[in-house]
Amino acid sequence: MKAKQLVKLSNLVGIISIMLLLYWVFTFTVLQVFGLKVFRENITETFYMSIMGILALMFGALIINIMFNLTRIAEKHNQDAVPTSAGSNRWLWVLALSFPLIFALLFFGDYRTTQKKKQTMIAAATSVIEDHSIKAMHFTDYQFKHAWINETGTMLQVLSKTDKHFPTVNIITKDVIDESEVFLVFHSYQSNYPDSIRLKKENFIRSTTEEERTYLRSVFQGSNMDSRYSVHDGHYELFYPYQVGDKHTVFYFSDRQRYGKVGSY
């Protein structure tokens, strides 16, 4: 292979390497800054190897140095004409326009992951509640007593292990403290309260946002039986209302997911 061909080959390899490096850094930065969940576990772990990005950058700089030196030597030896900048400008435009496209694709992938997780959690919640209808009826018969709390905790332990799509299942109910409306939450670990321990409603209050309180009020008033789904930085939440007669309760399913669903394991 002639020296001129080697220069062209090294130019091509260098340009491709630098472009791939730019895309890698840009994609990694967008994923980190916006907390997007796009790729599956193995791909994400590979993406998070930041040290490889630094080494790739150093290698890219070395390739550019060798590339330009070989080009100068080849042009001087063969008296090649210096290429015009029209072709390079065209490629610069292509490179610049590709970044918004990648940005949009990453957000679309995150949206797909979020919607897929929503469908999975709602389907699993519906299935579990239907399969354990007797337990669900118990949750609506709320009583702030040791027996009800202990039995609720035991039942939640069973539900938490029933479906892998929501390892955490809680029950939210409405109560009153000093004539003020509050929302209490009961967990699976609350299954062993001895009668000797005095129960305090303040210890069961769930901290909520204004938006969540508005939603929960509408549920317990009987005007809203729609589920509420939210996601933030890989934390997925599903509020799932349940009604028996005029009694209401809210199942709270949650899951944390570090990875997305696009790609393969």
PDB file of C-alpha atoms in Angstrom:
ATOM      1  CA  MET A   1       0.000   0.000   0.000  1.00  0.00           C
ATOM      2  CA  LYS A   2       1.390   3.396  -1.019  1.00  0.00           C
ATOM      3  CA  ALA A   3       2.120   6.148   1.468  1.00  0.00           C
ATOM      4  CA  LYS A   4      -0.637   8.310   0.002  1.00  0.00           C
ATOM      5  CA  GLN A   5      -3.155   5.526   0.540  1.00  0.00           C
ATOM      6  CA  LEU A   6      -1.935   5.043   4.094  1.00  0.00           C
ATOM      7  CA  VAL A   7      -2.450   8.756   4.764  1.00  0.00           C
ATOM      8  CA  LYS A   8      -5.994   8.597   3.406  1.00  0.00           C
ATOM      9  CA  LEU A   9      -6.706   5.502   5.486  1.00  0.00           C
ATOM     10  CA  SER A  10      -5.316   7.094   8.639  1.00  0.00           C
ATOM     11  CA  ASN A  11      -7.367  10.235   7.921  1.00  0.00           C
ATOM     12  CA  LEU A  12     -10.528   8.147   7.595  1.00  0.00           C
ATOM     13  CA  VAL A  13      -9.837   6.193  10.791  1.00  0.00           C
ATOM     14  CA  GLY A  14      -8.992   9.382  12.675  1.00  0.00           C
ATOM     15  CA  ILE A  15     -12.134  11.226  11.553  1.00  0.00           C
ATOM     16  CA  ILE A  16     -14.396   8.281  12.381  1.00  0.00           C
ATOM     17  CA  SER A  17     -12.734   7.871  15.788  1.00  0.00           C
ATOM     18  CA  ILE A  18     -13.170  11.536  16.664  1.00  0.00           C
ATOM     19  CA  MET A  19     -16.801  11.599  15.508  1.00  0.00           C
ATOM     20  CA  LEU A  20     -17.616   8.496  17.552  1.00  0.00           C
ATOM     21  CA  LEU A  21     -15.900  10.047  20.555  1.00  0.00           C
ATOM     22  CA  LEU A  22     -17.935  13.251  20.180  1.00  0.00           C
ATOM     23  CA  TYR A  23     -21.165  11.275  19.950  1.00  0.00           C
ATOM     24  CA  TRP A  24     -20.179   9.176  22.979  1.00  0.00           C
ATOM     25  CA  VAL A  25     -19.425  12.199  25.162  1.00  0.00           C
ATOM     26  CA  PHE A  26     -22.558  14.048  24.010  1.00  0.00           C
ATOM     27  CA  THR A  27     -24.848  11.062  24.656  1.00  0.00           C
ATOM     28  CA  PHE A  28     -23.286  10.344  28.040  1.00  0.00           C
ATOM     29  CA  THR A  29     -23.635  14.002  29.075  1.00  0.00           C
ATOM     30  CA  VAL A  30     -27.316  14.167  28.063  1.00  0.00           C
ATOM     31  CA  LEU A  31     -28.110  10.941  29.936  1.00  0.00           C
ATOM     32  CA  GLN A  32     -26.423  12.203  33.085  1.00  0.00           C
ATOM     33  CA  VAL A  33     -27.754  15.764  33.063  1.00  0.00           C
ATOM     34  CA  PHE A  34     -31.392  14.846  32.344  1.00  0.00           C
ATOM     35  CA  GLY A  35     -31.435  11.507  34.161  1.00  0.00           C
ATOM     36  CA  LEU A  36     -32.756   9.650  31.121  1.00  0.00           C
ATOM     37  CA  LYS A  37     -33.351   5.892  31.316  1.00  0.00           C
ATOM     38  CA  VAL A  38     -32.831   4.595  27.807  1.00  0.00           C
ATOM     39  CA  PHE A  39     -30.419   1.680  27.588  1.00  0.00           C
ATOM     40  CA  ARG A  40     -30.605  -1.647  29.322  1.00  0.00           C
ATOM     41  CA  GLU A  41     -28.240  -2.679  32.083  1.00  0.00           C
ATOM     42  CA  ASN A  42     -25.210  -4.023  30.234  1.00  0.00           C
ATOM     43  CA  ILE A  43     -25.216  -1.216  27.660  1.00  0.00           C
ATOM     44  CA  THR A  44     -25.597   1.389  30.388  1.00  0.00           C
ATOM     45  CA  GLU A  45     -22.738  -0.040  32.430  1.00  0.00           C
ATOM     46  CA  THR A  46     -20.513   0.088  29.355  1.00  0.00           C
ATOM     47  CA  PHE A  47     -21.607   3.660  28.783  1.00  0.00           C
ATOM     48  CA  TYR A  48     -20.699   4.604  32.345  1.00  0.00           C
ATOM     49  CA  MET A  49     -17.046   3.638  31.905  1.00  0.00           C
ATOM     50  CA  SER A  50     -15.946   7.244  31.982  1.00  0.00           C
ATOM     51  CA  ILE A  51     -12.291   6.358  32.231  1.00  0.00           C
ATOM     52  CA  MET A  52     -12.517   4.785  28.791  1.00  0.00           C
ATOM     53  CA  GLY A  53     -13.811   8.104  27.482  1.00  0.00           C
ATOM     54  CA  ILE A  54     -10.716   9.871  28.794  1.00  0.00           C
ATOM     55  CA  LEU A  55      -8.428   7.260  27.251  1.00  0.00           C
ATOM     56  CA  ALA A  56     -10.333   7.513  23.973  1.00  0.00           C
ATOM     57  CA  LEU A  57      -9.891  11.283  24.005  1.00  0.00           C
ATOM     58  CA  MET A  58      -6.143  10.928  24.499  1.00  0.00           C
ATOM     59  CA  PHE A  59      -5.983   8.343  21.726  1.00  0.00           C
ATOM     60  CA  GLY A  60      -8.006  10.617  19.441  1.00  0.00           C
ATOM     61  CA  ALA A  61      -5.577  13.482  20.041  1.00  0.00           C
ATOM     62  CA  LEU A  62      -2.678  11.185  19.170  1.00  0.00           C
ATOM     63  CA  ILE A  63      -4.402  10.060  15.954  1.00  0.00           C
ATOM     64  CA  ILE A  64      -4.993  13.686  14.898  1.00  0.00           C
ATOM     65  CA  ASN A  65      -1.343  14.539  15.517  1.00  0.00           C
ATOM     66  CA  ILE A  66      -0.111  11.614  13.442  1.00  0.00           C
ATOM     67  CA  MET A  67      -2.769  12.225  10.791  1.00  0.00           C
ATOM     68  CA  PHE A  68      -1.771  15.848  10.120  1.00  0.00           C
ATOM     69  CA  ASN A  69       1.940  15.078  10.130  1.00  0.00           C
ATOM     70  CA  LEU A  70       1.510  12.253   7.643  1.00  0.00           C
ATOM     71  CA  THR A  71      -0.692  14.472   5.483  1.00  0.00           C
ATOM     72  CA  ARG A  72       1.921  17.240   5.365  1.00  0.00           C
ATOM     73  CA  ILE A  73       4.675  14.781   4.486  1.00  0.00           C
ATOM     74  CA  ALA A  74       2.569  13.141   1.781  1.00  0.00           C
ATOM     75  CA  GLU A  75       1.501  16.458   0.230  1.00  0.00           C
ATOM     76  CA  LYS A  76       5.069  17.741   0.150  1.00  0.00           C
ATOM     77  CA  HIS A  77       6.418  14.533  -1.346  1.00  0.00           C
ATOM     78  CA  ASN A  78       3.682  14.045  -3.984  1.00  0.00           C
ATOM     79  CA  GLN A  79       2.927  17.736  -4.498  1.00  0.00           C
ATOM     80  CA  ASP A  80      -0.741  17.065  -3.872  1.00  0.00           C
ATOM     81  CA  ALA A  81      -3.135  19.963  -4.086  1.00  0.00           C
ATOM     82  CA  VAL A  82      -4.560  21.131  -0.806  1.00  0.00           C
ATOM     83  CA  PRO A  83      -8.201  20.069  -0.676  1.00  0.00           C
ATOM     84  CA  THR A  84     -10.845  22.758  -0.721  1.00  0.00           C
ATOM     85  CA  SER A  85     -12.967  23.483   2.319  1.00  0.00           C
ATOM     86  CA  ALA A  86     -16.336  23.042   0.566  1.00  0.00           C
ATOM     87  CA  GLY A  87     -16.484  19.311   1.357  1.00  0.00           C
ATOM     88  CA  SER A  88     -15.404  19.835   4.974  1.00  0.00           C
ATOM     89  CA  ASN A  89     -18.048  22.509   5.506  1.00  0.00           C
ATOM     90  CA  ARG A  90     -20.691  20.112   4.299  1.00  0.00           C
ATOM     91  CA  TRP A  91     -19.565  17.475   6.768  1.00  0.00           C
ATOM     92  CA  LEU A  92     -19.472  20.041   9.556  1.00  0.00           C
ATOM     93  CA  TRP A  93     -23.125  20.826   8.891  1.00  0.00           C
ATOM     94  CA  VAL A  94     -23.992  17.137   8.960  1.00  0.00           C
ATOM     95  CA  LEU A  95     -22.128  16.740  12.244  1.00  0.00           C
ATOM     96  CA  ALA A  96     -23.812  19.767  13.818  1.00  0.00           C
ATOM     97  CA  LEU A  97     -27.316  18.666  12.786  1.00  0.00           C
ATOM     98  CA  SER A  98     -26.794  15.126  14.042  1.00  0.00           C
ATOM     99  CA  PHE A  99     -26.562  16.227  17.697  1.00  0.00           C
ATOM    100  CA  PRO A 100     -30.171  17.512  17.925  1.00  0.00           C
ATOM    101  CA  LEU A 101     -31.275  14.255  16.310  1.00  0.00           C
ATOM    102  CA  ILE A 102     -29.427  12.190  18.926  1.00  0.00           C
ATOM    103  CA  PHE A 103     -30.864  14.444  21.655  1.00  0.00           C
ATOM    104  CA  ALA A 104     -34.417  13.816  20.395  1.00  0.00           C
ATOM    105  CA  LEU A 105     -33.851  10.057  20.095  1.00  0.00           C
ATOM    106  CA  LEU A 106     -32.572   9.838  23.678  1.00  0.00           C
ATOM    107  CA  PHE A 107     -35.661  11.619  25.014  1.00  0.00           C
ATOM    108  CA  PHE A 108     -37.886   9.394  22.899  1.00  0.00           C
ATOM    109  CA  GLY A 109     -36.148   6.324  24.326  1.00  0.00           C
ATOM    110  CA  ASP A 110     -36.689   7.618  27.864  1.00  0.00           C
ATOM    111  CA  TYR A 111     -40.369   8.244  27.079  1.00  0.00           C
ATOM    112  CA  ARG A 112     -40.722   4.687  25.752  1.00  0.00           C
ATOM    113  CA  THR A 113     -39.153   3.327  28.935  1.00  0.00           C
ATOM    114  CA  THR A 114     -41.496   5.398  31.128  1.00  0.00           C
ATOM    115  CA  GLN A 115     -44.622   4.347  29.250  1.00  0.00           C
ATOM    116  CA  LYS A 116     -43.585   0.698  29.223  1.00  0.00           C
ATOM    117  CA  LYS A 117     -43.002   0.818  32.971  1.00  0.00           C
ATOM    118  CA  LYS A 118     -46.407   2.467  33.502  1.00  0.00           C
ATOM    119  CA  GLN A 119     -48.236  -0.225  31.535  1.00  0.00           C
ATOM    120  CA  THR A 120     -46.352  -2.965  33.375  1.00  0.00           C
ATOM    121  CA  MET A 121     -47.049  -1.551  36.845  1.00  0.00           C
ATOM    122  CA  ILE A 122     -50.761  -0.928  36.197  1.00  0.00           C
ATOM    123  CA  ALA A 123     -51.238  -4.407  34.732  1.00  0.00           C
ATOM    124  CA  ALA A 124     -49.391  -6.018  37.631  1.00  0.00           C
ATOM    125  CA  ALA A 125     -51.322  -3.943  40.208  1.00  0.00           C
ATOM    126  CA  THR A 126     -54.657  -4.889  38.678  1.00  0.00           C
ATOM    127  CA  SER A 127     -53.708  -8.556  38.569  1.00  0.00           C
ATOM    128  CA  VAL A 128     -52.448  -8.720  42.153  1.00  0.00           C
ATOM    129  CA  ILE A 129     -55.456  -6.892  43.604  1.00  0.00           C
ATOM    130  CA  GLU A 130     -57.890  -9.107  41.700  1.00  0.00           C
ATOM    131  CA  ASP A 131     -56.063 -12.228  42.874  1.00  0.00           C
ATOM    132  CA  HIS A 132     -56.130 -11.006  46.490  1.00  0.00           C
ATOM    133  CA  SER A 133     -59.571  -9.430  46.624  1.00  0.00           C
ATOM    134  CA  ILE A 134     -60.173 -10.532  50.226  1.00  0.00           C
ATOM    135  CA  LYS A 135     -57.014  -8.758  51.361  1.00  0.00           C
ATOM    136  CA  ALA A 136     -58.014  -5.691  49.354  1.00  0.00           C
ATOM    137  CA  MET A 137     -61.358  -5.584  51.164  1.00  0.00           C
ATOM    138  CA  HIS A 138     -59.503  -5.680  54.484  1.00  0.00           C
ATOM    139  CA  PHE A 139     -57.521  -2.569  53.536  1.00  0.00           C
ATOM    140  CA  THR A 140     -60.687  -0.559  52.919  1.00  0.00           C
ATOM    141  CA  ASP A 141     -62.008  -1.429  56.404  1.00  0.00           C
ATOM    142  CA  TYR A 142     -59.522   0.938  58.046  1.00  0.00           C
ATOM    143  CA  GLN A 143     -59.198   0.980  61.839  1.00  0.00           C
ATOM    144  CA  PHE A 144     -56.343   2.608  63.681  1.00  0.00           C
ATOM    145  CA  LYS A 145     -55.804  -0.355  65.993  1.00  0.00           C
ATOM    146  CA  HIS A 146     -52.974  -2.786  66.676  1.00  0.00           C
ATOM    147  CA  ALA A 147     -54.828  -5.716  65.154  1.00  0.00           C
ATOM    148  CA  TRP A 148     -55.615  -3.944  61.870  1.00  0.00           C
ATOM    149  CA  ILE A 149     -52.101  -2.486  61.499  1.00  0.00           C
ATOM    150  CA  ASN A 150     -50.374  -5.815  62.222  1.00  0.00           C
ATOM    151  CA  GLU A 151     -52.619  -7.718  59.838  1.00  0.00           C
ATOM    152  CA  THR A 152     -52.134  -5.047  57.175  1.00  0.00           C
ATOM    153  CA  GLY A 153     -48.351  -5.297  57.502  1.00  0.00           C
ATOM    154  CA  THR A 154     -48.468  -9.081  57.127  1.00  0.00           C
ATOM    155  CA  MET A 155     -50.701  -8.864  54.045  1.00  0.00           C
ATOM    156  CA  LEU A 156     -48.441  -6.238  52.469  1.00  0.00           C
ATOM    157  CA  GLN A 157     -45.480  -8.565  52.909  1.00  0.00           C
ATOM    158  CA  VAL A 158     -47.311 -11.161  50.819  1.00  0.00           C
ATOM    159  CA  LEU A 159     -48.273  -8.643  48.144  1.00  0.00           C
ATOM    160  CA  SER A 160     -44.752  -7.198  48.003  1.00  0.00           C
ATOM    161  CA  LYS A 161     -43.362 -10.611  47.077  1.00  0.00           C
ATOM    162  CA  THR A 162     -46.106 -11.496  44.615  1.00  0.00           C
ATOM    163  CA  ASP A 163     -44.942  -9.488  41.602  1.00  0.00           C
ATOM    164  CA  LYS A 164     -41.406  -8.371  40.799  1.00  0.00           C
ATOM    165  CA  HIS A 165     -42.595  -5.221  39.020  1.00  0.00           C
ATOM    166  CA  PHE A 166     -43.337  -3.436  42.291  1.00  0.00           C
ATOM    167  CA  PRO A 167     -41.228  -4.685  45.206  1.00  0.00           C
ATOM    168  CA  THR A 168     -42.734  -1.982  47.446  1.00  0.00           C
ATOM    169  CA  VAL A 169     -46.462  -1.944  48.214  1.00  0.00           C
ATOM    170  CA  ASN A 170     -47.981   0.431  50.776  1.00  0.00           C
ATOM    171  CA  ILE A 171     -51.495   1.380  51.807  1.00  0.00           C
ATOM    172  CA  ILE A 172     -52.587   5.013  52.080  1.00  0.00           C
ATOM    173  CA  THR A 173     -55.698   6.019  53.969  1.00  0.00           C
ATOM    174  CA  LYS A 174     -57.268   9.229  55.231  1.00  0.00           C
ATOM    175  CA  ASP A 175     -57.653  10.198  58.888  1.00  0.00           C
ATOM    176  CA  VAL A 176     -57.947  13.244  61.126  1.00  0.00           C
ATOM    177  CA  ILE A 177     -55.530  14.621  63.722  1.00  0.00           C
ATOM    178  CA  ASP A 178     -56.740  17.570  65.812  1.00  0.00           C
ATOM    179  CA  GLU A 179     -59.494  18.219  63.275  1.00  0.00           C
ATOM    180  CA  SER A 180     -56.928  18.395  60.471  1.00  0.00           C
ATOM    181  CA  GLU A 181     -57.058  16.043  57.516  1.00  0.00           C
ATOM    182  CA  VAL A 182     -53.996  13.809  57.146  1.00  0.00           C
ATOM    183  CA  PHE A 183     -53.018  10.854  54.997  1.00  0.00           C
ATOM    184  CA  LEU A 184     -51.504   7.867  56.764  1.00  0.00           C
ATOM    185  CA  VAL A 185     -49.311   5.255  55.132  1.00  0.00           C
ATOM    186  CA  PHE A 186     -48.795   1.662  56.255  1.00  0.00           C
ATOM    187  CA  HIS A 187     -45.813  -0.474  55.252  1.00  0.00           C
ATOM    188  CA  SER A 188     -45.063  -4.169  55.090  1.00  0.00           C
ATOM    189  CA  TYR A 189     -42.581  -3.967  57.981  1.00  0.00           C
ATOM    190  CA  GLN A 190     -45.303  -2.694  60.320  1.00  0.00           C
ATOM    191  CA  SER A 191     -46.553  -6.167  61.210  1.00  0.00           C
ATOM    192  CA  ASN A 192     -45.419  -6.602  64.783  1.00  0.00           C
ATOM    193  CA  TYR A 193     -46.774  -3.823  66.973  1.00  0.00           C
ATOM    194  CA  PRO A 194     -47.229  -5.172  70.538  1.00  0.00           C
ATOM    195  CA  ASP A 195     -50.335  -4.015  72.349  1.00  0.00           C
ATOM    196  CA  SER A 196     -48.081  -2.465  74.979  1.00  0.00           C
ATOM    197  CA  ILE A 197     -46.844   0.150  72.463  1.00  0.00           C
ATOM    198  CA  ARG A 198     -49.062   3.193  72.256  1.00  0.00           C
ATOM    199  CA  LEU A 199     -49.944   4.003  68.665  1.00  0.00           C
ATOM    200  CA  LYS A 200     -49.586   7.584  67.447  1.00  0.00           C
ATOM    201  CA  LYS A 201     -51.062   8.682  64.150  1.00  0.00           C
ATOM    202  CA  GLU A 202     -48.262  11.233  63.783  1.00  0.00           C
ATOM    203  CA  ASN A 203     -45.826   8.347  63.245  1.00  0.00           C
ATOM    204  CA  PHE A 204     -47.795   7.136  60.219  1.00  0.00           C
ATOM    205  CA  ILE A 205     -48.279  10.426  58.347  1.00  0.00           C
ATOM    206  CA  ARG A 206     -47.190  10.357  54.725  1.00  0.00           C
ATOM    207  CA  SER A 207     -45.425  13.481  53.528  1.00  0.00           C
ATOM    208  CA  THR A 208     -47.063  14.613  50.300  1.00  0.00           C
ATOM    209  CA  THR A 209     -46.876  17.359  47.728  1.00  0.00           C
ATOM    210  CA  GLU A 210     -49.799  19.683  47.105  1.00  0.00           C
ATOM    211  CA  GLU A 211     -50.529  17.858  43.861  1.00  0.00           C
ATOM    212  CA  GLU A 212     -50.596  14.499  45.638  1.00  0.00           C
ATOM    213  CA  ARG A 213     -52.887  15.824  48.391  1.00  0.00           C
ATOM    214  CA  THR A 214     -55.319  17.168  45.802  1.00  0.00           C
ATOM    215  CA  TYR A 215     -55.371  13.811  44.083  1.00  0.00           C
ATOM    216  CA  LEU A 216     -55.816  11.836  47.327  1.00  0.00           C
ATOM    217  CA  ARG A 217     -58.654  14.102  48.494  1.00  0.00           C
ATOM    218  CA  SER A 218     -60.507  13.520  45.239  1.00  0.00           C
ATOM    219  CA  VAL A 219     -60.094   9.753  45.679  1.00  0.00           C
ATOM    220  CA  PHE A 220     -61.370   9.622  49.254  1.00  0.00           C
ATOM    221  CA  GLN A 221     -64.231  11.955  48.364  1.00  0.00           C
ATOM    222  CA  GLY A 222     -65.266   9.411  45.752  1.00  0.00           C
ATOM    223  CA  SER A 223     -64.958  11.796  42.798  1.00  0.00           C
ATOM    224  CA  ASN A 224     -61.861  10.231  41.243  1.00  0.00           C
ATOM    225  CA  MET A 225     -60.958   6.570  40.787  1.00  0.00           C
ATOM    226  CA  ASP A 226     -58.212   7.052  38.218  1.00  0.00           C
ATOM    227  CA  SER A 227     -54.729   5.809  38.998  1.00  0.00           C
ATOM    228  CA  ARG A 228     -51.883   8.315  39.220  1.00  0.00           C
ATOM    229  CA  TYR A 229     -48.466   7.515  37.762  1.00  0.00           C
ATOM    230  CA  SER A 230     -45.324   9.569  38.183  1.00  0.00           C
ATOM    231  CA  VAL A 231     -41.631   9.108  37.531  1.00  0.00           C
ATOM    232  CA  HIS A 232     -38.564  11.050  38.621  1.00  0.00           C
ATOM    233  CA  ASP A 233     -34.943  10.075  38.004  1.00  0.00           C
ATOM    234  CA  GLY A 234     -35.665   6.355  37.808  1.00  0.00           C
ATOM    235  CA  HIS A 235     -38.166   6.323  40.715  1.00  0.00           C
ATOM    236  CA  TYR A 236     -41.552   5.070  39.518  1.00  0.00           C
ATOM    237  CA  GLU A 237     -44.729   5.591  41.587  1.00  0.00           C
ATOM    238  CA  LEU A 238     -48.263   4.340  41.050  1.00  0.00           C
ATOM    239  CA  PHE A 239     -51.239   5.432  43.171  1.00  0.00           C
ATOM    240  CA  TYR A 240     -53.987   2.858  42.599  1.00  0.00           C
ATOM    241  CA  PRO A 241     -57.414   3.626  44.198  1.00  0.00           C
ATOM    242  CA  TYR A 242     -59.641   0.810  45.400  1.00  0.00           C
ATOM    243  CA  GLN A 243     -63.255   1.052  46.549  1.00  0.00           C
ATOM    244  CA  VAL A 244     -65.636  -1.288  48.369  1.00  0.00           C
ATOM    245  CA  GLY A 245     -69.048   0.276  48.845  1.00  0.00           C
ATOM    246  CA  ASP A 246     -68.460   3.763  50.197  1.00  0.00           C
ATOM    247  CA  LYS A 247     -65.047   2.888  51.638  1.00  0.00           C
ATOM    248  CA  HIS A 248     -61.835   3.832  49.850  1.00  0.00           C
ATOM    249  CA  THR A 249     -58.163   3.072  50.095  1.00  0.00           C
ATOM    250  CA  VAL A 250     -55.153   3.733  47.870  1.00  0.00           C
ATOM    251  CA  PHE A 251     -52.509   1.167  46.989  1.00  0.00           C
ATOM    252  CA  TYR A 252     -49.119   2.791  46.551  1.00  0.00           C
ATOM    253  CA  PHE A 253     -46.730   0.812  44.338  1.00  0.00           C
ATOM    254  CA  SER A 254     -43.174   1.985  43.794  1.00  0.00           C
ATOM    255  CA  ASP A 255     -40.031   0.799  42.104  1.00  0.00           C
ATOM    256  CA  ARG A 256     -36.586   2.182  41.382  1.00  0.00           C
ATOM    257  CA  GLN A 257     -34.917   1.389  38.091  1.00  0.00           C
ATOM    258  CA  ARG A 258     -31.397   2.421  37.197  1.00  0.00           C
ATOM    259  CA  TYR A 259     -31.643   1.367  33.577  1.00  0.00           C
ATOM    260  CA  GLY A 260     -33.893   1.748  30.582  1.00  0.00           C
ATOM    261  CA  LYS A 261     -35.452  -0.796  28.242  1.00  0.00           C
ATOM    262  CA  VAL A 262     -34.017   0.035  24.827  1.00  0.00           C
ATOM    263  CA  GLY A 263     -31.377  -2.357  23.624  1.00  0.00           C
ATOM    264  CA  SER A 264     -30.537  -5.876  24.754  1.00  0.00           C
ATOM    265  CA  TYR A 265     -28.935  -7.561  27.711  1.00  0.00           C
TER     266      TYR A 265
END
